[in-house]
Amino acid sequence: TTSVTVIGAGLAGSEAAWQVAQSGVPVTLYEMRPVKKTPAHQTENFAELVCSNSLRGNNLTNAVGVLKEEMRRLDSIIISSADLTAVPAGGALAVDRDTFSQEITSRIKNHPLITVKNEEITELPEGIVIVATGPLTSEALAEQIKEFNGSDGFYFYDAAAPIVDKSTIDMDKVYLKSRYDKGEAAYLNCPMTEEEFNAFYEALIAAEVVPLKTFEKEKFFEGCMPIEVMAKRGIKTMLFGPLKPVGLEDPKTGKRPYAVIQLRQDNAAASLYNLVGFQTHLKWGEQKRVFQMIPGLENAEFVRYGVMHRNSFMNSPELLKPTYQSQKRENLFFAGQMTGVEGYVESAASGLLAGMNAARLAKNEEPIVFPRETALGSMAYYITHAEGKHFQPMNANFGLFPEMPERIRDKKERYEAIANRALTTLAEVKQEWHLSE
Ligand code: FAD
């Protein structure tokens, strides 16, 4: 049988390799770590989460929740492993990052049809290939991809939030609670008075950042904007963003603090917590100085500081088909963040479709274009039909689905209707193409 080559064992590549192999087609999966490192990954595990440990919303009134449910119904290794290694996070699906990646690594390595090779790929191979090397694609391959696509890569920045050791948090000053008491109490909340907030704000906007390389344009994702950049937009901005106090009344006083910084559980043992929304580009010494002003964190030990990296994606509207195939070479697929889908789940979702279609090509079957009514199809449609000149990576959202034929005023009801239609459409797709669970 024809086999498939997958390059990169991240969120997209792991899912793609799994899908190909589960279709009965042999796969060779190349991953350069640990032989060659990226600036963000810390382990040699597959599908390592480089920043937050949250895969975001998990219910069907949330577009990324719909996307997850579709993936669950298509035998996704990323979602089933996340379900297995989940940690408490209110309405979100957050995982213990180590067991999550270990689970995926071992299931892939033990699959009889998958061969893993720890090598850096520097040229686009022949045959059926899925490139899933992510936003931190190694230099040599990035050059090859640029040359093949014949268009300029874009540059922007991504940032990761710091993580603290729970045993060094002053538990008398913080309290456990989820916003509006939704789900079980999952976050540690650090309340601030107005004076504390003002002092913190002043320190934050004056703190020293790591200088950016001048040849790279400063372009941030709204979803992963460094906290100091957000702060510089105005003294109130953070109060409407990550420091929003609504629904977080202090149980001790019953009062709403002026501002609240939330810490999210980062591992199953609940020994590590990350600062929600605190992606940052401050120098490490500055992070310690400024973040220790947060009530409860005066003596906190930072086990990982926030970091920022260059990130790249291609101009997919002019280069890809909604099957994730290159327009120029039908046996070449791209998947993951580099295609302009944004986020862990979205990256894995694109890997799922690329893997499924690469396997179909190997078996001389027609690739499937998922209907836009499904979350999977809505993402594929977006990245291939957005306006090329201003193409920006995108998270799953209800705005990407076609409107419902009837007008539904209530937002929650509308989202539920779109979600139901998505799952019904998926069931039809599965039947039409004889896809199994
Ligand atoms: P990756 O998961 O990065 O996988 C790519 C793999 O390819 C890596 O394992 C890499 O080692 C390997 N590789 C690279 N080049 C080669 C080569 N030449 N040969 C062989 N192997 C190679 N998304 C979120 O949802 N939440 C977040 O909090 C978040 N934070 C982020 C923080 C940072 C610093 C970055 C860079 C991105 C972040 N993202 C986040 C965005 C995105 O969801 C992740 O980057 C996600 O990991 C993308 O999945 P991927 O499969 O495309 O790439």
mmCIF file with all atom_site columns, N, CA and C in Angstrom, residues 248-281:
data_model
loop_
_atom_site.group_PDB
_atom_site.id
_atom_site.type_symbol
_atom_site.label_atom_id
_atom_site.label_alt_id
_atom_site.label_comp_id
_atom_site.label_asym_id
_atom_site.label_entity_id
_atom_site.label_seq_id
_atom_site.pdbx_PDB_ins_code
_atom_site.Cartn_x
_atom_site.Cartn_y
_atom_site.Cartn_z
_atom_site.occupancy
_atom_site.B_iso_or_equiv
_atom_site.pdbx_formal_charge
_atom_site.auth_seq_id
_atom_site.auth_comp_id
_atom_site.auth_asym_id
_atom_site.auth_atom_id
_atom_site.pdbx_PDB_model_num
ATOM 1   N N  . LEU A 1 248 ? -16.814 37.401 40.770 1.00 0.00 ? 248 LEU A N  1
ATOM 2   C CA . LEU A 1 248 ? -15.718 36.862 41.584 1.00 0.00 ? 248 LEU A CA 1
ATOM 3   C C  . LEU A 1 248 ? -15.699 37.490 42.983 1.00 0.00 ? 248 LEU A C  1
ATOM 4   N N  . GLU A 1 249 ? -16.883 37.723 43.556 1.00 0.00 ? 249 GLU A N  1
ATOM 5   C CA . GLU A 1 249 ? -16.983 38.284 44.893 1.00 0.00 ? 249 GLU A CA 1
ATOM 6   C C  . GLU A 1 249 ? -16.171 37.419 45.871 1.00 0.00 ? 249 GLU A C  1
ATOM 7   N N  . ASP A 1 250 ? -15.474 38.102 46.765 1.00 0.00 ? 250 ASP A N  1
ATOM 8   C CA . ASP A 1 250 ? -14.651 37.412 47.771 1.00 0.00 ? 250 ASP A CA 1
ATOM 9   C C  . ASP A 1 250 ? -15.578 36.749 48.800 1.00 0.00 ? 250 ASP A C  1
ATOM 10  N N  . PRO A 1 251 ? -15.539 35.419 48.949 1.00 0.00 ? 251 PRO A N  1
ATOM 11  C CA . PRO A 1 251 ? -16.458 34.740 49.876 1.00 0.00 ? 251 PRO A CA 1
ATOM 12  C C  . PRO A 1 251 ? -16.296 35.223 51.320 1.00 0.00 ? 251 PRO A C  1
ATOM 13  N N  . LYS A 1 252 ? -15.123 35.701 51.662 1.00 0.00 ? 252 LYS A N  1
ATOM 14  C CA . LYS A 1 252 ? -14.895 36.153 53.044 1.00 0.00 ? 252 LYS A CA 1
ATOM 15  C C  . LYS A 1 252 ? -15.671 37.424 53.358 1.00 0.00 ? 252 LYS A C  1
ATOM 16  N N  . THR A 1 253 ? -15.758 38.329 52.371 1.00 0.00 ? 253 THR A N  1
ATOM 17  C CA . THR A 1 253 ? -16.399 39.627 52.626 1.00 0.00 ? 253 THR A CA 1
ATOM 18  C C  . THR A 1 253 ? -17.736 39.743 51.893 1.00 0.00 ? 253 THR A C  1
ATOM 19  N N  . GLY A 1 254 ? -17.970 38.880 50.884 1.00 0.00 ? 254 GLY A N  1
ATOM 20  C CA . GLY A 1 254 ? -19.162 38.990 50.048 1.00 0.00 ? 254 GLY A CA 1
ATOM 21  C C  . GLY A 1 254 ? -19.058 40.149 49.062 1.00 0.00 ? 254 GLY A C  1
ATOM 22  N N  . LYS A 1 255 ? -17.943 40.865 49.094 1.00 0.00 ? 255 LYS A N  1
ATOM 23  C CA . LYS A 1 255 ? -17.790 42.045 48.231 1.00 0.00 ? 255 LYS A CA 1
ATOM 24  C C  . LYS A 1 255 ? -17.003 41.739 46.969 1.00 0.00 ? 255 LYS A C  1
ATOM 25  N N  . ARG A 1 256 ? -17.275 42.539 45.940 1.00 0.00 ? 256 ARG A N  1
ATOM 26  C CA . ARG A 1 256 ? -16.527 42.398 44.700 1.00 0.00 ? 256 ARG A CA 1
ATOM 27  C C  . ARG A 1 256 ? -15.254 43.233 44.788 1.00 0.00 ? 256 ARG A C  1
ATOM 28  N N  . PRO A 1 257 ? -14.078 42.609 44.611 1.00 0.00 ? 257 PRO A N  1
ATOM 29  C CA . PRO A 1 257 ? -12.829 43.383 44.658 1.00 0.00 ? 257 PRO A CA 1
ATOM 30  C C  . PRO A 1 257 ? -12.755 44.346 43.475 1.00 0.00 ? 257 PRO A C  1
ATOM 31  N N  . TYR A 1 258 ? -11.834 45.293 43.525 1.00 0.00 ? 258 TYR A N  1
ATOM 32  C CA . TYR A 1 258 ? -11.678 46.255 42.423 1.00 0.00 ? 258 TYR A CA 1
ATOM 33  C C  . TYR A 1 258 ? -11.159 45.539 41.171 1.00 0.00 ? 258 TYR A C  1
ATOM 34  N N  . ALA A 1 259 ? -10.265 44.597 41.385 1.00 0.00 ? 259 ALA A N  1
ATOM 35  C CA . ALA A 1 259 ? -9.706  43.810 40.284 1.00 0.00 ? 259 ALA A CA 1
ATOM 36  C C  . ALA A 1 259 ? -9.362  42.424 40.821 1.00 0.00 ? 259 ALA A C  1
ATOM 37  N N  . VAL A 1 260 ? -9.367  41.426 39.947 1.00 0.00 ? 260 VAL A N  1
ATOM 38  C CA . VAL A 1 260 ? -9.012  40.067 40.365 1.00 0.00 ? 260 VAL A CA 1
ATOM 39  C C  . VAL A 1 260 ? -8.082  39.446 39.329 1.00 0.00 ? 260 VAL A C  1
ATOM 40  N N  . ILE A 1 261 ? -7.005  38.844 39.810 1.00 0.00 ? 261 ILE A N  1
ATOM 41  C CA . ILE A 1 261 ? -6.141  38.075 38.916 1.00 0.00 ? 261 ILE A CA 1
ATOM 42  C C  . ILE A 1 261 ? -6.408  36.606 39.205 1.00 0.00 ? 261 ILE A C  1
ATOM 43  N N  . GLN A 1 262 ? -6.706  35.856 38.156 1.00 0.00 ? 262 GLN A N  1
ATOM 44  C CA . GLN A 1 262 ? -7.053  34.447 38.350 1.00 0.00 ? 262 GLN A CA 1
ATOM 45  C C  . GLN A 1 262 ? -5.860  33.542 38.053 1.00 0.00 ? 262 GLN A C  1
ATOM 46  N N  . LEU A 1 263 ? -5.749  32.495 38.859 1.00 0.00 ? 263 LEU A N  1
ATOM 47  C CA . LEU A 1 263 ? -4.715  31.485 38.614 1.00 0.00 ? 263 LEU A CA 1
ATOM 48  C C  . LEU A 1 263 ? -5.424  30.193 38.254 1.00 0.00 ? 263 LEU A C  1
ATOM 49  N N  . ARG A 1 264 ? -4.977  29.550 37.179 1.00 0.00 ? 264 ARG A N  1
ATOM 50  C CA . ARG A 1 264 ? -5.616  28.311 36.745 1.00 0.00 ? 264 ARG A CA 1
ATOM 51  C C  . ARG A 1 264 ? -4.711  27.106 37.004 1.00 0.00 ? 264 ARG A C  1
ATOM 52  N N  . GLN A 1 265 ? -5.329  26.059 37.510 1.00 0.00 ? 265 GLN A N  1
ATOM 53  C CA . GLN A 1 265 ? -4.590  24.819 37.766 1.00 0.00 ? 265 GLN A CA 1
ATOM 54  C C  . GLN A 1 265 ? -3.894  24.362 36.490 1.00 0.00 ? 265 GLN A C  1
ATOM 55  N N  . ASP A 1 266 ? -2.621  24.006 36.619 1.00 0.00 ? 266 ASP A N  1
ATOM 56  C CA . ASP A 1 266 ? -1.834  23.695 35.429 1.00 0.00 ? 266 ASP A CA 1
ATOM 57  C C  . ASP A 1 266 ? -1.478  22.214 35.311 1.00 0.00 ? 266 ASP A C  1
ATOM 58  N N  . ASN A 1 267 ? -1.547  21.484 36.412 1.00 0.00 ? 267 ASN A N  1
ATOM 59  C CA . ASN A 1 267 ? -1.229  20.051 36.343 1.00 0.00 ? 267 ASN A CA 1
ATOM 60  C C  . ASN A 1 267 ? -2.197  19.274 37.238 1.00 0.00 ? 267 ASN A C  1
ATOM 61  N N  . ALA A 1 268 ? -2.263  17.948 37.044 1.00 0.00 ? 268 ALA A N  1
ATOM 62  C CA . ALA A 1 268 ? -3.257  17.143 37.762 1.00 0.00 ? 268 ALA A CA 1
ATOM 63  C C  . ALA A 1 268 ? -3.020  17.198 39.272 1.00 0.00 ? 268 ALA A C  1
ATOM 64  N N  . ALA A 1 269 ? -1.778  17.257 39.679 1.00 0.00 ? 269 ALA A N  1
ATOM 65  C CA . ALA A 1 269 ? -1.449  17.271 41.097 1.00 0.00 ? 269 ALA A CA 1
ATOM 66  C C  . ALA A 1 269 ? -1.840  18.596 41.747 1.00 0.00 ? 269 ALA A C  1
ATOM 67  N N  . ALA A 1 270 ? -2.266  19.579 40.930 1.00 0.00 ? 270 ALA A N  1
ATOM 68  C CA . ALA A 1 270 ? -2.646  20.901 41.409 1.00 0.00 ? 270 ALA A CA 1
ATOM 69  C C  . ALA A 1 270 ? -1.506  21.555 42.191 1.00 0.00 ? 270 ALA A C  1
ATOM 70  N N  . SER A 1 271 ? -0.281  21.298 41.776 1.00 0.00 ? 271 SER A N  1
ATOM 71  C CA . SER A 1 271 ? 0.860   21.924 42.442 1.00 0.00 ? 271 SER A CA 1
ATOM 72  C C  . SER A 1 271 ? 1.336   23.147 41.666 1.00 0.00 ? 271 SER A C  1
ATOM 73  N N  . LEU A 1 272 ? 0.874   23.285 40.426 1.00 0.00 ? 272 LEU A N  1
ATOM 74  C CA . LEU A 1 272 ? 1.289   24.423 39.605 1.00 0.00 ? 272 LEU A CA 1
ATOM 75  C C  . LEU A 1 272 ? 0.064   25.185 39.124 1.00 0.00 ? 272 LEU A C  1
ATOM 76  N N  . TYR A 1 273 ? 0.181   26.501 39.107 1.00 0.00 ? 273 TYR A N  1
ATOM 77  C CA . TYR A 1 273 ? -0.911  27.357 38.641 1.00 0.00 ? 273 TYR A CA 1
ATOM 78  C C  . TYR A 1 273 ? -0.365  28.393 37.663 1.00 0.00 ? 273 TYR A C  1
ATOM 79  N N  . ASN A 1 274 ? -1.121  28.642 36.569 1.00 0.00 ? 274 ASN A N  1
ATOM 80  C CA . ASN A 1 274 ? -0.680  29.695 35.645 1.00 0.00 ? 274 ASN A CA 1
ATOM 81  C C  . ASN A 1 274 ? -1.509  30.956 35.828 1.00 0.00 ? 274 ASN A C  1
ATOM 82  N N  . LEU A 1 275 ? -0.913  32.089 35.492 1.00 0.00 ? 275 LEU A N  1
ATOM 83  C CA . LEU A 1 275 ? -1.580  33.388 35.629 1.00 0.00 ? 275 LEU A CA 1
ATOM 84  C C  . LEU A 1 275 ? -2.417  33.612 34.373 1.00 0.00 ? 275 LEU A C  1
ATOM 85  N N  . VAL A 1 276 ? -3.719  33.539 34.516 1.00 0.00 ? 276 VAL A N  1
ATOM 86  C CA . VAL A 1 276 ? -4.601  33.569 33.347 1.00 0.00 ? 276 VAL A CA 1
ATOM 87  C C  . VAL A 1 276 ? -4.515  34.920 32.632 1.00 0.00 ? 276 VAL A C  1
ATOM 88  N N  . GLY A 1 277 ? -4.180  34.880 31.355 1.00 0.00 ? 277 GLY A N  1
ATOM 89  C CA . GLY A 1 277 ? -4.114  36.106 30.552 1.00 0.00 ? 277 GLY A CA 1
ATOM 90  C C  . GLY A 1 277 ? -2.812  36.866 30.697 1.00 0.00 ? 277 GLY A C  1
ATOM 91  N N  . PHE A 1 278 ? -1.850  36.272 31.405 1.00 0.00 ? 278 PHE A N  1
ATOM 92  C CA . PHE A 1 278 ? -0.602  36.990 31.668 1.00 0.00 ? 278 PHE A CA 1
ATOM 93  C C  . PHE A 1 278 ? 0.543   36.593 30.743 1.00 0.00 ? 278 PHE A C  1
ATOM 94  N N  . GLN A 1 279 ? 0.207   36.341 29.455 1.00 0.00 ? 279 GLN A N  1
ATOM 95  C CA . GLN A 1 279 ? 1.266   36.172 28.486 1.00 0.00 ? 279 GLN A CA 1
ATOM 96  C C  . GLN A 1 279 ? 2.072   37.465 28.522 1.00 0.00 ? 279 GLN A C  1
ATOM 97  N N  . THR A 1 280 ? 3.368   37.361 28.421 1.00 0.00 ? 280 THR A N  1
ATOM 98  C CA . THR A 1 280 ? 4.148   38.582 28.609 1.00 0.00 ? 280 THR A CA 1
ATOM 99  C C  . THR A 1 280 ? 5.490   38.523 27.900 1.00 0.00 ? 280 THR A C  1
ATOM 100 N N  . HIS A 1 281 ? 5.990   39.697 27.632 1.00 0.00 ? 281 HIS A N  1
ATOM 101 C CA . HIS A 1 281 ? 7.305   39.818 27.023 1.00 0.00 ? 281 HIS A CA 1
ATOM 102 C C  . HIS A 1 281 ? 8.248   40.600 27.942 1.00 0.00 ? 281 HIS A C  1
#
